[in-house]
mmCIF file of N, CA, C and O in Angstrom:
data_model
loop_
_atom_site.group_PDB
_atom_site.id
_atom_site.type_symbol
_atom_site.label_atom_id
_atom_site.label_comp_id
_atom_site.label_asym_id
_atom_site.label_seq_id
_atom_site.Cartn_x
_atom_site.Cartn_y
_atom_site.Cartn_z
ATOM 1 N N UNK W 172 106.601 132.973 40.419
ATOM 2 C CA UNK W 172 107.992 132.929 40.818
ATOM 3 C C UNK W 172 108.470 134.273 41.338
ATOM 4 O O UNK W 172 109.282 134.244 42.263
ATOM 5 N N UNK W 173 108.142 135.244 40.945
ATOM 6 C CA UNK W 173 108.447 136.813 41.083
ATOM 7 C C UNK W 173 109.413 136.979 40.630
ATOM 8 O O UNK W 173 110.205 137.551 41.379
ATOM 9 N N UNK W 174 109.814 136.707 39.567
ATOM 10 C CA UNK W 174 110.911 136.822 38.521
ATOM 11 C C UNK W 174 110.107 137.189 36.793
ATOM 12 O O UNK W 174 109.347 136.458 36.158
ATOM 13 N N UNK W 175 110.583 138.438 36.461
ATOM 14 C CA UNK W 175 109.839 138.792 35.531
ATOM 15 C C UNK W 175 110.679 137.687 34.145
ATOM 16 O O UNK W 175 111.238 136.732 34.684
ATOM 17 N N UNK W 176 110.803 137.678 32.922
ATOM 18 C CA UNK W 176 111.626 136.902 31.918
ATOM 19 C C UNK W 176 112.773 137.161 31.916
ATOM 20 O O UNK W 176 113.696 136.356 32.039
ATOM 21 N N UNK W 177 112.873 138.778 31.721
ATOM 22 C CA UNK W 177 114.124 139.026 31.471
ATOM 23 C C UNK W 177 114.901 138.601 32.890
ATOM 24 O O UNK W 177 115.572 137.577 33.018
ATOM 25 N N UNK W 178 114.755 139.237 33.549
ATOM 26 C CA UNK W 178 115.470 138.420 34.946
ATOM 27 C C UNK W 178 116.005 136.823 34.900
ATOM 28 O O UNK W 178 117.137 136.358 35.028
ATOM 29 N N UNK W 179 114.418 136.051 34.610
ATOM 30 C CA UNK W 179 114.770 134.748 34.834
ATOM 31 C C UNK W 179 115.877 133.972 33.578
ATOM 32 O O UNK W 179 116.709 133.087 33.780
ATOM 33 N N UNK W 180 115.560 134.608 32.376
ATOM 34 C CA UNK W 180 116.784 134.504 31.568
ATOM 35 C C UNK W 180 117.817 135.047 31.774
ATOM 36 O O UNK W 180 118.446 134.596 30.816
ATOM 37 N N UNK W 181 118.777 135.929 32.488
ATOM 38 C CA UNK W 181 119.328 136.465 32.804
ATOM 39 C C UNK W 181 120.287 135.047 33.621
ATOM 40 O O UNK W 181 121.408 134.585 33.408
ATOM 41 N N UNK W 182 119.234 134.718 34.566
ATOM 42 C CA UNK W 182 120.022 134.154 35.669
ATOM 43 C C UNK W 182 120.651 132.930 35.060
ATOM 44 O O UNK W 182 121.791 132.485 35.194
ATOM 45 N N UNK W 183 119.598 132.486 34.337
ATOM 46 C CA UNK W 183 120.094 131.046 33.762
ATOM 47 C C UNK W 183 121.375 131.258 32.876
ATOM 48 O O UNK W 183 122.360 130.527 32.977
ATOM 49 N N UNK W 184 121.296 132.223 32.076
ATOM 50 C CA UNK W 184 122.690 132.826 31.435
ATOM 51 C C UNK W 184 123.749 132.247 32.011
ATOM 52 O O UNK W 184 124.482 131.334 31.631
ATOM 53 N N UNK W 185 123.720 133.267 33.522
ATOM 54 C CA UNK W 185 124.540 133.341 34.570
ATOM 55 C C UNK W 185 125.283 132.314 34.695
ATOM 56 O O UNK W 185 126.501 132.185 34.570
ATOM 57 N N UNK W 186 124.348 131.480 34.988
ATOM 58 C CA UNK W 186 124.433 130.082 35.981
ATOM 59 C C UNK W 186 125.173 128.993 34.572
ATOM 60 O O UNK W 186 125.942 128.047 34.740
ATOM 61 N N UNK W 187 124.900 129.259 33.894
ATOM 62 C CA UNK W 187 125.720 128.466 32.594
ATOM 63 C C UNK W 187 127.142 129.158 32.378
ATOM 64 O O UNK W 187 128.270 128.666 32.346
ATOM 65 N N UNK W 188 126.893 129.887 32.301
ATOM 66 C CA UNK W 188 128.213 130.982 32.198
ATOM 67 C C UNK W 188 128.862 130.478 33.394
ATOM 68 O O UNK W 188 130.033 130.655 33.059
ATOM 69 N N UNK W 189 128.916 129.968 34.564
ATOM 70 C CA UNK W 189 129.397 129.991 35.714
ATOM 71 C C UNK W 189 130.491 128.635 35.459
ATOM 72 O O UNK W 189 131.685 128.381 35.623
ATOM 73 N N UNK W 190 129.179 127.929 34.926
ATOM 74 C CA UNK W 190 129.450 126.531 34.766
ATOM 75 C C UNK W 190 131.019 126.333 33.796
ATOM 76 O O UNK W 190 131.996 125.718 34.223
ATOM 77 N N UNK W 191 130.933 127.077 32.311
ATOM 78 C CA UNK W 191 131.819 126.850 31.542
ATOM 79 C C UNK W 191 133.566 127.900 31.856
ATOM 80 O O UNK W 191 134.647 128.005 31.276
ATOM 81 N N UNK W 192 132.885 128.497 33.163
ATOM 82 C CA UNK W 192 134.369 129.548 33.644
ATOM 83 C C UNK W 192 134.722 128.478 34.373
ATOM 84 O O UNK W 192 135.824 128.360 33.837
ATOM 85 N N UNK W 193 134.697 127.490 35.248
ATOM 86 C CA UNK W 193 135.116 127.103 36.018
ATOM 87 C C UNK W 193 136.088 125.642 35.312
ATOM 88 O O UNK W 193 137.130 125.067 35.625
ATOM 89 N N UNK W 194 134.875 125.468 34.038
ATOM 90 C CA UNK W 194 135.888 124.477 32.497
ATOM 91 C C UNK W 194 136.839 125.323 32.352
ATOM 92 O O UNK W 194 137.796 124.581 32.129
ATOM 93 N N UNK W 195 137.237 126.416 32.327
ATOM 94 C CA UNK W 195 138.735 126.691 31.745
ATOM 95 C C UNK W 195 138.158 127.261 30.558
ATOM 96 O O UNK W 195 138.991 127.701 29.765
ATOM 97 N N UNK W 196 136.553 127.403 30.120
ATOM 98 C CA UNK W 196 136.585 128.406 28.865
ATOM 99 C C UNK W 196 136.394 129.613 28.640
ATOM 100 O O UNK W 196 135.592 130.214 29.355
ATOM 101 N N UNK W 197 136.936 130.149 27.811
ATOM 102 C CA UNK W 197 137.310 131.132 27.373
ATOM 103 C C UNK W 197 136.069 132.570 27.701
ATOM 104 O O UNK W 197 135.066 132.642 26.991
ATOM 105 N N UNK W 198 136.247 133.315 28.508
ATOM 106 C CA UNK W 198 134.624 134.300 28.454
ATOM 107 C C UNK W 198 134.550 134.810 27.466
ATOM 108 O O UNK W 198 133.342 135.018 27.354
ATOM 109 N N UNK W 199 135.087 135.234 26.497
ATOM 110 C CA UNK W 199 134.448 135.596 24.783
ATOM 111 C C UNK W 199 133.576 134.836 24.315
ATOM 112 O O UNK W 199 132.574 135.269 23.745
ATOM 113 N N UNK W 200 133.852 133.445 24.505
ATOM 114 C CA UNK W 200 133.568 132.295 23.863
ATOM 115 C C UNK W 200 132.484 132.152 24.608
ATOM 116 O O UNK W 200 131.483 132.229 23.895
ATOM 117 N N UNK W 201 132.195 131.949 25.900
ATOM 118 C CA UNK W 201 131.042 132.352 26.737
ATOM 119 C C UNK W 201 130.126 132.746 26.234
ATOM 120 O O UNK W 201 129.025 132.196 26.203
ATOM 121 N N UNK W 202 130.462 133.866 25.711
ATOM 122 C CA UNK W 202 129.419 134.983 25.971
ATOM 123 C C UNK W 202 128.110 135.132 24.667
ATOM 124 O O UNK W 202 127.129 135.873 24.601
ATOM 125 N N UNK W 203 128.715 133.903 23.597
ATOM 126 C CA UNK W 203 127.844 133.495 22.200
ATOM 127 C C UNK W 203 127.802 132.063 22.808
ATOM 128 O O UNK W 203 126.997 131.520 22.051
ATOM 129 N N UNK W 204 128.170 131.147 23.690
ATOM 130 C CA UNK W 204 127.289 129.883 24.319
ATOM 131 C C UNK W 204 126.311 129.910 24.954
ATOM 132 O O UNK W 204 125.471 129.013 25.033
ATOM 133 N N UNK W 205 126.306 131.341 25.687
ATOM 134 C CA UNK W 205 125.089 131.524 26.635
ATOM 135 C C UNK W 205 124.017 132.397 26.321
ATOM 136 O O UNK W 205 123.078 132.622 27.084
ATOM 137 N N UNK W 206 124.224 133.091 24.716
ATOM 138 C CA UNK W 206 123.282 133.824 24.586
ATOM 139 C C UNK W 206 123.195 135.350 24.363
ATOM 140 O O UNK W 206 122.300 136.010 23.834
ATOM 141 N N UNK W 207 124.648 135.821 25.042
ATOM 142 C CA UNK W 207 124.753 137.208 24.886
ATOM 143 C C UNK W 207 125.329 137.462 23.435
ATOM 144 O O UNK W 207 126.159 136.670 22.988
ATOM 145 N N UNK W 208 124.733 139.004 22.374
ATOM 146 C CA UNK W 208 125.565 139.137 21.596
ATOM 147 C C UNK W 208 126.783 139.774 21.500
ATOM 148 O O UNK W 208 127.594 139.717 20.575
ATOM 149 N N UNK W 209 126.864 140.635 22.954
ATOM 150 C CA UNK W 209 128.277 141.690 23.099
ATOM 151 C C UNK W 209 129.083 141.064 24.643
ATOM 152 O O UNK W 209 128.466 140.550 25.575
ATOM 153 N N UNK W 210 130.429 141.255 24.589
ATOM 154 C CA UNK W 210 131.410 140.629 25.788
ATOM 155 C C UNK W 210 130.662 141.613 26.965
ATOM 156 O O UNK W 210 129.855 141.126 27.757
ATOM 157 N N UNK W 211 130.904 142.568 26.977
ATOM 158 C CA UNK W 211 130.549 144.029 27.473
ATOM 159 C C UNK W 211 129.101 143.395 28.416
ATOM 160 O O UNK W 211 128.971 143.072 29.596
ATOM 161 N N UNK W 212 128.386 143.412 27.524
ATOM 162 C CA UNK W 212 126.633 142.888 28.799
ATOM 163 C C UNK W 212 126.919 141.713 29.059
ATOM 164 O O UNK W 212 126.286 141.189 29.975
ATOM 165 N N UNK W 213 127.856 140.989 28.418
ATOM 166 C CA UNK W 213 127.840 139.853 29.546
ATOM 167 C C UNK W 213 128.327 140.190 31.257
ATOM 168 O O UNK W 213 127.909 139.998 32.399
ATOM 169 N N UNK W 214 129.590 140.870 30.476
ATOM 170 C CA UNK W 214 130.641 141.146 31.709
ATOM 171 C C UNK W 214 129.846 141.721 32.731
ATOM 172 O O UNK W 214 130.166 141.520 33.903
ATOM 173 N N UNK W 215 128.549 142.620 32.366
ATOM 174 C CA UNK W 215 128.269 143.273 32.696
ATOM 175 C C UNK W 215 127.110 142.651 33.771
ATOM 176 O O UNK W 215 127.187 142.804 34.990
ATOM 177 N N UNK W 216 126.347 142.139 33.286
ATOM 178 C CA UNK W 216 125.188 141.018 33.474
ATOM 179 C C UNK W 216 125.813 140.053 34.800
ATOM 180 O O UNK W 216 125.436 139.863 35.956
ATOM 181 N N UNK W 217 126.788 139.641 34.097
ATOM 182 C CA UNK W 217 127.074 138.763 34.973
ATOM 183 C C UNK W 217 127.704 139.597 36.479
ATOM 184 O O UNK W 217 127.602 139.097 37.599
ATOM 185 N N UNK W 218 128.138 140.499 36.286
ATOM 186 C CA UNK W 218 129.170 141.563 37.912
ATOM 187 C C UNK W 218 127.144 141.606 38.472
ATOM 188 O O UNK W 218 126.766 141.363 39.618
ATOM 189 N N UNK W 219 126.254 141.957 37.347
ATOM 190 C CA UNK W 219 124.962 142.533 38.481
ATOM 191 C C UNK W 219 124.333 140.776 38.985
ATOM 192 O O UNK W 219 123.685 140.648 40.024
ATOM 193 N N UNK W 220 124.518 140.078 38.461
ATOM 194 C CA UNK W 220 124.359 138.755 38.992
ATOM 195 C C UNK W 220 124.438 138.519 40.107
ATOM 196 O O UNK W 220 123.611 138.694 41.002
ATOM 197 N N UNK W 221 126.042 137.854 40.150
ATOM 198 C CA UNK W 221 127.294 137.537 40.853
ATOM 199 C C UNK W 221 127.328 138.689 42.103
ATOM 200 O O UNK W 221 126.827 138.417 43.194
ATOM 201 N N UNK W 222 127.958 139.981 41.840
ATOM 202 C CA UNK W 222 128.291 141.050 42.686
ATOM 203 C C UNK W 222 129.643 140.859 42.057
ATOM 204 O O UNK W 222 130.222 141.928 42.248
ATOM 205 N N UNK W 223 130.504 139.984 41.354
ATOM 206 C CA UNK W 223 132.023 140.081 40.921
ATOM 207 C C UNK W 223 131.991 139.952 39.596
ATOM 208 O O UNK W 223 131.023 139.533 38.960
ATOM 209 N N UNK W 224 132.955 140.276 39.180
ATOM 210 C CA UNK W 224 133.189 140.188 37.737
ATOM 211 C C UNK W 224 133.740 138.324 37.262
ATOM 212 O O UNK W 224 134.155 137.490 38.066
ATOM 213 N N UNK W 225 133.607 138.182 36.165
ATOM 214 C CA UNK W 225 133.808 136.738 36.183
ATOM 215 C C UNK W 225 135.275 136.049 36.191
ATOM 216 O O UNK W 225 135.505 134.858 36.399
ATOM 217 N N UNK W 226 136.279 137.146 35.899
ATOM 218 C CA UNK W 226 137.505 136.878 36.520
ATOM 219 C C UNK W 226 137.372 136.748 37.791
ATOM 220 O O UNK W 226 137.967 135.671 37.853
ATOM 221 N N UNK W 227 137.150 136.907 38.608
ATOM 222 C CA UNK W 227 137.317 137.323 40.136
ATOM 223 C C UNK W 227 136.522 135.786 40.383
ATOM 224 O O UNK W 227 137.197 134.879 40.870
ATOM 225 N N UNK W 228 135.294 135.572 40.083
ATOM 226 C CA UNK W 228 134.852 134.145 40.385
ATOM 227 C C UNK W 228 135.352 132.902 39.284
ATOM 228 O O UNK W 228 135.285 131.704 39.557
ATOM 229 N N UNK W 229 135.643 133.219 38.549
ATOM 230 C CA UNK W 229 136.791 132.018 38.008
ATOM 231 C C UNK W 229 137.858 131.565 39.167
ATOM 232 O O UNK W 229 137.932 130.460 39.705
ATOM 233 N N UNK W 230 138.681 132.749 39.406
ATOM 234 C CA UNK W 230 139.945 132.877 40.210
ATOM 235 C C UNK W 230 139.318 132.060 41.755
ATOM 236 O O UNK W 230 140.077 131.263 42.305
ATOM 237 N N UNK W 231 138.102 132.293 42.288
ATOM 238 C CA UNK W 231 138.035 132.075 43.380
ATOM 239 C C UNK W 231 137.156 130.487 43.568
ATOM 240 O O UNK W 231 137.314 129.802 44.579
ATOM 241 N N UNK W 232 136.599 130.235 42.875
ATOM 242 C CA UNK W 232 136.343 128.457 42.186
ATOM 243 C C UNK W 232 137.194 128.001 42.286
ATOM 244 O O UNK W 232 137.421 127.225 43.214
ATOM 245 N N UNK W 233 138.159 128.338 41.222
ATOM 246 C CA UNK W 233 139.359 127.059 41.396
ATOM 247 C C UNK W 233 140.469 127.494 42.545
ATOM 248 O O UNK W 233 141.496 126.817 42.493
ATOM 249 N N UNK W 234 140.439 128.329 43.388
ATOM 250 C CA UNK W 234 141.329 128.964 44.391
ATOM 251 C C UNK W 234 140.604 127.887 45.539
ATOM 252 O O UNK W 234 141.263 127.050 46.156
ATOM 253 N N UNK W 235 139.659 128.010 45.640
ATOM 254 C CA UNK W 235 138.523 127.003 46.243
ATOM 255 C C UNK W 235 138.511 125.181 46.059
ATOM 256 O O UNK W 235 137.965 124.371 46.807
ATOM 257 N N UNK W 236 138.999 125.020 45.294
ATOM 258 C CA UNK W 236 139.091 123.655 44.790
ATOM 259 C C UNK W 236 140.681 123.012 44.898
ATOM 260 O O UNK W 236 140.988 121.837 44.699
ATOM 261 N N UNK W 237 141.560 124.093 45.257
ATOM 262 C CA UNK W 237 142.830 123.998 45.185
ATOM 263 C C UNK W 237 144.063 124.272 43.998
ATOM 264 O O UNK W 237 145.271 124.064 43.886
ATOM 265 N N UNK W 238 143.018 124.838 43.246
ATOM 266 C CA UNK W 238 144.392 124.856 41.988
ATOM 267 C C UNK W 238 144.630 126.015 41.960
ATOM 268 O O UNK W 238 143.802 126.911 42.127
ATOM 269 N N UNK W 239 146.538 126.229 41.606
ATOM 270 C CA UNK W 239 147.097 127.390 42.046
ATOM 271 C C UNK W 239 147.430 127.666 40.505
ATOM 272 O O UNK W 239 148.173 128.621 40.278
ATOM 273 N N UNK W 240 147.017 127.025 39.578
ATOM 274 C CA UNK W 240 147.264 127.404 37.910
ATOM 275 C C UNK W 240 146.715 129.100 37.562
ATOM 276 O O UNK W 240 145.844 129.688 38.203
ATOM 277 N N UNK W 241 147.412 129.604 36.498
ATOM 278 C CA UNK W 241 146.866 131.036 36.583
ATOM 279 C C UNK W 241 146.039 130.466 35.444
ATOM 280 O O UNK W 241 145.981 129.422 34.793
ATOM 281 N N UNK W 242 145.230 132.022 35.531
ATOM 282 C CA UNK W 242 144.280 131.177 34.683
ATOM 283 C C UNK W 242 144.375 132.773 33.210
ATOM 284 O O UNK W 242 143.741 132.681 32.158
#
């Protein structure tokens, strides 16, 4: 694959994490569903992912889908 583990766990993190921001849940709460033990490397993990922080792609999902709810 050319994806070493840590990478490929990483992404899948990601990609779950992506999934439950766009539910409306909570990224604290995130961040012990997907595996991470600190908010911080998620936040973190996820900006080297992404390229954005997960506010910023929450906001732009549902900005994308049409809902003008704050979140």
């Amino acid at each position: 694959m050319g994806v070493d583990f840590k990478e490929y766990l990483h992404s899948v993190r990601i990609e779950k994490a992506k999934v439950f921001l766009v539910d409306g849940v909570n990224p604290k709460e995130i961040t012990k569903m997907v595996g991470y033990n600190e908010y911080r490397y998620f936040k973190k993990n996820f900006f080297e992912y992404t390229g954005m922080y997960h506010e910023e792609y929450q906001k732009k999902i549902l900005q994308s889908r049409g809902h003008d709810e704050k979140i």
